[in-house]
Coordinates of C-alpha atoms in Angstrom, one line a residue:
M120 CA 74.5 94.3 109.8
L121 CA 77.2 93.6 112.3
I122 CA 81.0 94.1 112.0
F123 CA 82.7 92.6 114.9
T124 CA 86.5 92.6 115.4
R125 CA 88.6 91.9 118.4
S126 CA 91.9 93.5 119.2
L127 CA 93.3 90.1 120.0
F128 CA 96.1 88.5 118.0
L129 CA 97.2 85.1 116.9
K130 CA 100.0 83.8 119.1
S131 CA 102.4 83.9 116.2
S132 CA 102.0 87.7 116.2
N133 CA 102.8 88.2 119.9
C134 CA 106.2 89.7 119.1
L135 CA 104.8 92.9 117.7
E136 CA 101.0 93.3 118.0
I137 CA 100.6 92.5 121.7
M138 CA 103.4 94.9 122.7
M139 CA 101.7 97.6 120.7
N140 CA 98.3 97.2 122.5
S141 CA 98.9 97.2 126.3
R142 CA 97.5 100.3 127.9
R143 CA 98.2 99.3 131.4
A144 CA 101.3 97.2 131.0
M145 CA 103.3 99.7 128.9
C146 CA 102.5 103.2 129.8
S147 CA 104.2 106.5 128.8
L148 CA 105.6 108.7 131.5
A149 CA 105.0 111.8 129.4
G150 CA 101.3 112.4 129.6
L151 CA 100.6 116.1 129.3
H152 CA 103.5 116.9 131.6
G153 CA 105.6 119.7 130.2
R154 CA 103.5 119.8 127.0
K155 CA 100.8 122.3 126.3
L156 CA 98.2 122.0 123.5
Q157 CA 98.6 124.6 120.8
E158 CA 94.8 124.6 120.5
P159 CA 93.3 123.9 124.0
W160 CA 89.7 123.9 122.6
L161 CA 90.5 120.4 121.3
M162 CA 90.4 119.0 124.8
K163 CA 86.6 118.8 125.1
N164 CA 84.8 117.8 128.3
L165 CA 81.3 117.4 126.8
A166 CA 79.8 114.8 124.6
F167 CA 78.8 115.7 121.0
I168 CA 75.2 115.2 119.9
N169 CA 73.4 116.8 116.9
G170 CA 76.2 119.3 116.3
K171 CA 76.5 120.5 119.9
F172 CA 78.7 119.7 122.9
V173 CA 76.4 118.7 125.7
G174 CA 76.5 117.2 129.1
A175 CA 74.5 114.1 130.4
K176 CA 70.9 114.7 131.2
S177 CA 71.6 113.4 134.7
G178 CA 74.4 116.0 135.1
K179 CA 76.7 113.2 136.1
T180 CA 80.4 113.0 135.0
F181 CA 83.3 110.7 135.5
E182 CA 87.0 111.2 135.7
V183 CA 89.6 110.1 133.2
D184 CA 93.2 109.6 134.4
N185 CA 96.6 109.4 132.9
P186 CA 97.4 105.7 133.3
A187 CA 101.2 106.4 133.8
S188 CA 100.9 108.9 136.6
G189 CA 97.3 108.2 137.9
K190 CA 96.6 111.9 137.8
I191 CA 93.2 113.1 136.6
I192 CA 93.3 114.8 133.3
G193 CA 89.7 115.7 133.0
E194 CA 86.0 114.8 133.3
V195 CA 83.4 113.9 130.7
P196 CA 79.6 113.2 130.9
A197 CA 78.4 109.9 132.3
M198 CA 75.7 109.3 129.7
D199 CA 73.1 106.6 129.9
A200 CA 70.5 105.1 127.7
S201 CA 68.4 108.2 127.6
D202 CA 71.3 110.2 126.2
T203 CA 72.1 107.5 123.8
K204 CA 68.5 107.5 122.5
E205 CA 68.8 111.2 121.8
A206 CA 72.0 110.7 119.9
I207 CA 70.4 107.9 117.8
A208 CA 67.4 110.1 117.1
A209 CA 69.7 112.9 115.9
A210 CA 71.6 110.5 113.7
H211 CA 68.4 109.1 112.3
A212 CA 67.0 112.6 111.5
A213 CA 70.3 113.7 109.8
F214 CA 70.4 110.5 107.7
A215 CA 67.4 111.7 105.7
T216 CA 69.5 114.5 104.3
W217 CA 73.0 113.1 104.5
K218 CA 72.1 110.0 102.3
N219 CA 71.1 112.3 99.5
T220 CA 74.3 114.4 99.5
T221 CA 76.4 113.7 96.4
A222 CA 79.4 111.5 96.7
K223 CA 81.5 114.5 95.7
E224 CA 80.2 116.6 98.6
R225 CA 80.8 113.8 101.1
S226 CA 84.3 113.4 99.7
K227 CA 85.0 117.1 100.1
L228 CA 83.9 117.0 103.8
L229 CA 86.0 113.9 104.6
R230 CA 89.0 115.5 102.9
R231 CA 88.5 118.7 104.9
W232 CA 88.3 116.6 108.1
F233 CA 91.5 114.8 107.1
T234 CA 93.3 118.1 106.5
L235 CA 92.3 119.3 110.0
L236 CA 93.6 116.2 111.6
E237 CA 96.9 116.8 109.8
E238 CA 97.0 120.4 110.9
H239 CA 96.4 119.4 114.6
K240 CA 98.3 116.1 114.7
E241 CA 100.6 117.1 117.5
D242 CA 97.8 118.2 119.8
L243 CA 95.9 115.0 119.0
A244 CA 99.0 112.9 119.8
I245 CA 99.4 114.7 123.2
I246 CA 95.8 114.1 124.1
L247 CA 96.1 110.4 123.0
T248 CA 99.2 109.9 125.1
A249 CA 97.7 111.5 128.2
E250 CA 94.6 109.2 128.2
A251 CA 95.9 106.0 126.6
G252 CA 99.4 105.9 128.0
K253 CA 101.2 105.4 124.7
P254 CA 104.7 106.9 124.2
L255 CA 104.3 110.2 122.3
A256 CA 106.1 108.8 119.3
E257 CA 103.6 106.0 119.0
S258 CA 100.7 108.4 119.5
R259 CA 102.0 110.5 116.6
G260 CA 102.1 107.3 114.5
E261 CA 98.5 106.5 115.4
V262 CA 97.2 109.9 114.5
A263 CA 98.9 109.7 111.1
Y264 CA 97.5 106.2 110.7
G265 CA 94.0 107.4 111.8
S266 CA 94.0 110.4 109.4
S267 CA 95.0 108.1 106.5
F268 CA 91.6 106.5 106.7
L269 CA 89.8 109.8 106.3
E270 CA 92.0 110.5 103.3
F271 CA 91.4 107.1 101.8
F272 CA 87.6 107.1 102.3
A273 CA 87.3 110.6 101.0
E274 CA 88.5 109.1 97.7
E275 CA 86.4 105.9 98.0
A276 CA 83.2 107.9 98.5
T277 CA 83.3 108.7 94.8
R278 CA 83.9 105.0 93.9
I279 CA 80.9 103.2 95.3
H280 CA 79.8 101.5 92.1
G281 CA 76.8 99.4 91.0
E282 CA 76.5 96.9 88.2
V283 CA 74.7 96.7 84.9
L284 CA 73.5 93.2 84.3
Q285 CA 72.8 91.4 81.0
P286 CA 69.2 90.3 81.0
A287 CA 68.1 86.8 79.9
L288 CA 64.8 88.2 78.5
P289 CA 64.3 90.9 75.9
N290 CA 62.9 94.4 76.4
R291 CA 64.3 95.0 79.9
E292 CA 67.3 96.5 81.6
M293 CA 68.7 95.2 84.9
L294 CA 70.9 97.1 87.4
L295 CA 72.3 96.8 90.9
I296 CA 72.8 100.0 92.9
R297 CA 74.4 100.4 96.4
Q298 CA 72.7 102.6 99.0
P299 CA 73.6 103.5 102.6
V300 CA 72.0 101.4 105.3
G301 CA 71.3 104.1 107.8
V302 CA 72.5 104.9 111.3
A303 CA 75.7 103.1 112.3
G304 CA 76.6 102.5 115.9
L305 CA 80.4 102.5 116.4
I306 CA 81.8 101.0 119.6
T307 CA 85.5 101.4 119.9
P308 CA 88.2 100.3 122.4
W309 CA 91.0 102.2 124.2
N310 CA 94.0 100.8 122.5
F311 CA 93.6 102.8 119.2
P312 CA 91.2 105.6 120.3
N313 CA 91.9 107.7 117.2
A314 CA 92.3 105.3 114.4
M315 CA 89.6 102.9 115.4
I316 CA 87.1 105.7 115.1
T317 CA 88.3 107.1 111.8
R318 CA 88.5 103.6 110.2
K319 CA 84.9 103.0 111.0
A320 CA 83.4 106.5 110.7
G321 CA 85.3 107.3 107.5
A322 CA 83.8 104.3 105.7
A323 CA 80.3 104.9 107.2
L324 CA 80.2 108.6 106.2
A325 CA 81.6 107.9 102.8
A326 CA 78.8 105.5 102.2
G327 CA 76.2 108.0 103.2
C328 CA 75.5 106.7 106.7
T329 CA 75.4 108.7 109.9
C330 CA 77.1 107.6 113.1
V331 CA 76.8 107.4 116.9
V332 CA 80.3 106.7 118.4
K333 CA 80.7 105.1 121.8
P334 CA 84.4 105.3 122.7
A335 CA 86.0 103.4 125.6
E336 CA 85.6 104.9 129.1
D337 CA 89.4 105.1 129.3
T338 CA 89.9 107.2 126.2
P339 CA 87.0 109.6 125.5
F340 CA 89.1 112.7 124.8
S341 CA 90.5 111.5 121.5
A342 CA 87.0 110.8 120.3
L343 CA 85.7 114.3 121.4
A344 CA 88.7 116.0 119.7
L345 CA 87.7 114.2 116.5
A346 CA 84.2 115.4 116.9
A347 CA 85.4 119.0 117.3
L348 CA 87.4 118.7 114.1
A349 CA 84.5 117.1 112.3
D350 CA 82.3 120.0 113.3
K351 CA 85.0 122.5 112.1
A352 CA 85.2 120.6 108.8
G353 CA 81.5 121.3 108.2
I354 CA 80.1 117.9 108.7
P355 CA 76.4 118.6 109.3
P356 CA 74.8 118.3 112.8
G357 CA 73.7 114.8 113.6
V358 CA 75.9 113.1 111.1
F359 CA 78.7 112.3 113.6
N360 CA 77.8 112.0 117.2
V361 CA 79.9 110.9 120.3
I362 CA 78.5 109.7 123.6
T363 CA 80.6 109.0 126.7
S364 CA 79.6 106.6 129.4
L365 CA 80.9 104.6 132.3
K366 CA 81.5 100.9 132.2
S367 CA 78.6 100.5 134.6
D368 CA 76.3 102.0 131.9
A369 CA 78.0 100.2 129.0
A370 CA 75.5 97.3 129.0
A371 CA 72.5 99.6 128.8
V372 CA 74.1 101.9 126.2
G373 CA 75.3 99.0 124.1
N374 CA 72.0 97.2 124.3
L375 CA 70.2 100.3 123.0
L376 CA 72.6 100.7 120.1
C377 CA 72.2 97.1 119.2
T378 CA 68.5 96.8 119.5
S379 CA 67.2 100.2 118.5
P380 CA 65.1 100.0 115.3
L381 CA 66.7 103.2 114.2
V382 CA 70.2 101.7 114.1
A383 CA 70.9 99.7 110.9
A384 CA 74.6 98.7 111.5
I385 CA 76.9 98.0 114.4
S386 CA 80.6 98.0 114.2
F387 CA 82.0 96.8 117.5
T388 CA 85.7 96.3 118.3
V389 CA 86.6 95.0 121.8
S390 CA 90.0 94.7 123.4
W391 CA 91.1 92.3 126.1
P392 CA 91.5 94.2 129.5
P393 CA 95.2 94.1 130.2
S394 CA 96.6 93.8 133.7
P395 CA 100.2 93.7 134.9
S396 CA 99.2 91.1 137.5
L397 CA 97.7 88.9 134.8
V398 CA 100.8 89.3 132.7
S399 CA 102.9 88.4 135.7
L400 CA 100.8 85.3 136.5
M401 CA 100.8 84.0 132.9
A402 CA 104.6 84.4 132.7
A403 CA 105.1 82.8 136.1
I404 CA 102.9 79.8 135.3
S405 CA 104.9 79.3 132.0
V406 CA 108.2 79.5 133.9
N407 CA 107.0 77.0 136.4
G408 CA 106.1 74.7 133.5
G409 CA 109.7 74.8 132.1
A410 CA 110.0 78.1 130.2
T411 CA 113.2 80.1 130.5
V412 CA 113.2 83.8 131.2
L413 CA 115.9 85.5 129.0
L414 CA 114.8 89.0 129.7
G415 CA 112.4 90.8 132.1
G416 CA 109.9 88.6 133.8
A417 CA 108.9 90.9 136.7
P418 CA 107.0 94.1 137.4
H419 CA 108.7 97.3 136.4
T420 CA 110.2 99.8 138.9
A421 CA 108.2 102.6 137.3
G422 CA 105.0 101.5 139.2
A423 CA 102.2 99.1 139.6
L424 CA 100.8 99.6 136.1
F425 CA 104.1 98.7 134.4
Y426 CA 105.6 95.4 133.5
Q427 CA 109.1 94.7 132.1
P428 CA 109.3 93.6 128.4
T429 CA 109.8 89.8 128.8
L430 CA 111.3 87.2 126.5
L431 CA 110.6 83.6 127.2
T432 CA 112.2 80.6 125.5
D433 CA 111.7 76.8 125.8
V434 CA 107.9 77.3 125.7
T435 CA 105.4 74.6 124.7
P436 CA 102.0 75.1 123.0
D437 CA 100.1 74.3 126.2
M438 CA 101.7 77.0 128.2
P439 CA 99.6 80.1 129.1
C440 CA 102.1 82.5 127.4
V441 CA 101.3 80.7 124.1
A442 CA 97.7 79.4 124.5
T443 CA 96.4 82.6 126.2
E444 CA 96.1 86.1 124.9
I445 CA 98.3 87.9 127.5
F446 CA 98.0 91.3 125.8
G447 CA 101.2 92.4 127.5
P448 CA 104.9 92.9 126.6
V449 CA 105.7 89.2 126.6
V450 CA 107.3 87.4 123.7
A451 CA 107.2 83.6 123.8
I452 CA 109.6 81.7 121.5
S453 CA 109.1 78.1 120.8
K454 CA 111.0 75.6 118.6
F455 CA 109.7 73.6 115.7
E456 CA 111.3 71.1 113.4
T457 CA 109.1 71.2 110.3
E458 CA 106.9 73.6 108.4
E459 CA 103.9 71.4 109.2
E460 CA 104.7 71.6 112.9
A461 CA 105.0 75.3 112.8
L462 CA 101.6 75.6 111.1
R463 CA 100.0 73.3 113.5
I464 CA 101.2 75.3 116.5
A465 CA 100.2 78.6 114.9
N466 CA 96.7 77.4 114.0
D467 CA 96.0 75.8 117.3
C468 CA 94.4 78.9 118.5
K469 CA 90.8 80.3 119.0
S470 CA 91.7 83.7 117.6
G471 CA 92.8 84.4 114.1
L472 CA 93.5 88.0 113.3
A473 CA 97.1 88.1 112.0
G474 CA 100.1 85.8 111.6
Y475 CA 103.6 86.6 110.6
F476 CA 106.6 84.7 109.2
I477 CA 109.9 85.2 107.6
S478 CA 110.9 83.4 104.4
Q479 CA 112.8 84.0 101.2
D480 CA 111.4 80.8 99.5
V481 CA 108.7 81.9 97.1
S482 CA 107.0 78.5 97.2
Q483 CA 107.0 78.5 101.0
V484 CA 105.6 82.0 101.1
W485 CA 102.5 81.1 99.1
R486 CA 102.1 77.7 100.8
V487 CA 102.4 78.9 104.4
A488 CA 100.4 82.1 103.8
R489 CA 97.5 80.1 102.4
Q490 CA 97.5 77.6 105.3
L491 CA 97.7 80.1 108.2
E492 CA 94.2 80.4 109.7
V493 CA 94.2 84.1 110.0
G494 CA 92.6 87.1 108.2
M495 CA 95.9 88.9 107.6
V496 CA 99.5 87.6 107.0
G497 CA 102.7 89.6 107.3
I498 CA 105.6 88.1 105.3
N499 CA 109.0 89.6 106.1
E500 CA 107.0 92.6 107.4
G501 CA 105.6 93.4 110.9
L502 CA 103.6 96.6 110.3
I503 CA 101.0 95.5 107.8
S504 CA 97.9 97.5 108.6
A505 CA 97.1 100.3 106.1
A506 CA 94.0 102.2 105.0
E507 CA 94.0 100.6 101.6
A508 CA 94.2 97.1 103.1
A509 CA 91.3 95.0 104.4
F510 CA 91.7 94.6 108.2
G511 CA 90.0 91.8 110.0
G512 CA 90.3 88.2 111.2
I513 CA 88.6 84.8 111.4
K514 CA 87.6 82.4 114.2
E515 CA 87.0 84.4 117.4
S516 CA 88.8 87.5 116.0
G517 CA 85.6 88.7 114.5
L518 CA 83.4 89.3 111.5
G519 CA 83.7 91.7 108.6
R520 CA 86.5 93.9 107.3
E521 CA 87.6 97.4 107.9
G522 CA 89.7 99.7 105.7
S523 CA 90.1 99.2 101.9
S524 CA 87.3 99.4 99.4
H525 CA 85.7 96.4 101.3
G526 CA 85.4 98.5 104.4
I527 CA 82.5 100.4 102.8
D528 CA 80.6 97.2 101.9
D529 CA 78.9 96.6 105.2
Y530 CA 77.6 100.2 105.3
T531 CA 75.7 99.8 102.0
E532 CA 73.0 97.5 100.8
I533 CA 72.4 96.3 97.2
K534 CA 69.2 97.3 95.5
Y535 CA 68.1 95.5 92.3
L536 CA 66.4 97.5 89.6
C537 CA 64.5 95.8 86.7
I538 CA 63.2 98.2 84.0
G539 CA 60.7 96.6 81.5
N540 CA 59.4 97.7 78.1
T541 CA 62.7 99.4 77.3
H542 CA 62.6 98.9 73.6
L543 CA 59.1 99.9 72.7

């Protein structure tokens, strides 16, 4: 089973989503400067395998920096395929017991994990800002968003239902039951280092699966803090594992997660690597092609990793700022005459995660929403993602759905039971 989503967004969503997802183009100056963790033990510098915080077998580590200041905030193990194999084996061994725990017990543990996230939300936000570069207010929002998935899936764990079928032949009963698939490999990006993990792991653990999490090289500390809280919540050893690795080892680690016979499911979310120079280039090409800069349009004085929020008008569908996923703080505004033209422009895109529009016409709301080639539509609303809603796209924006009751589907398999001679 494969769940694949991309943190790329339909060009009609550039105004909001792209500005929320640029680590290198919009960095916070806060970091950890002037802020101390209330619970320093949350800042782990070791990976988490089989209930223990461990280093890489090679002894190698790599540095993680604050993208705003460039200062090193810590080191974590540079794990390779051999470490990954150990984590997979631990998850596989733990699955034999975890799959047989009751839904109520899994629900209680997820609820306990959620409660701990709530209790330590400020520390989690500080860690997230330090490694991902988000403003602290946005990091606080992500931690709240991330914890909501644990709360939601704690409830969903007790609502994984089967079916009773009506047999066509006499003297038999027919049922469908849902069972966990096994070990899930969870590969997450840097742009939502807390919520991307809880959205995947919450569903997997609720279903009865065990996990091996591979966070992005840029943001391992949020993942390790989640592991520390999972351990404190009482989640058994081997059920939730976190491995950290360099980009240079990502191919070997990812290949093992995807090909190991012990791994039954892969949930993989990638994010386009942002670059201020790329943002600047795309904006410049668009301006040379006739676009008008109303705001910004140049690197920021804060430093090389910053770019000014930029507003472009008079753009055409073939310009890079419209046709390419810039993944930076650039809003491109184009004109249209008819509803049909607007839909054609919006749908002329390889990706299809989310689209947004404003309308008070009920007929138009239904008509446009149905015709937008995306997995999610925001109508008169920009912030649409929620734990109870199915997150996912179409086209090159991925396969599968996360969040909602459907988020558990891919971590379970259906088993058909036919019982004969029931009326003897």
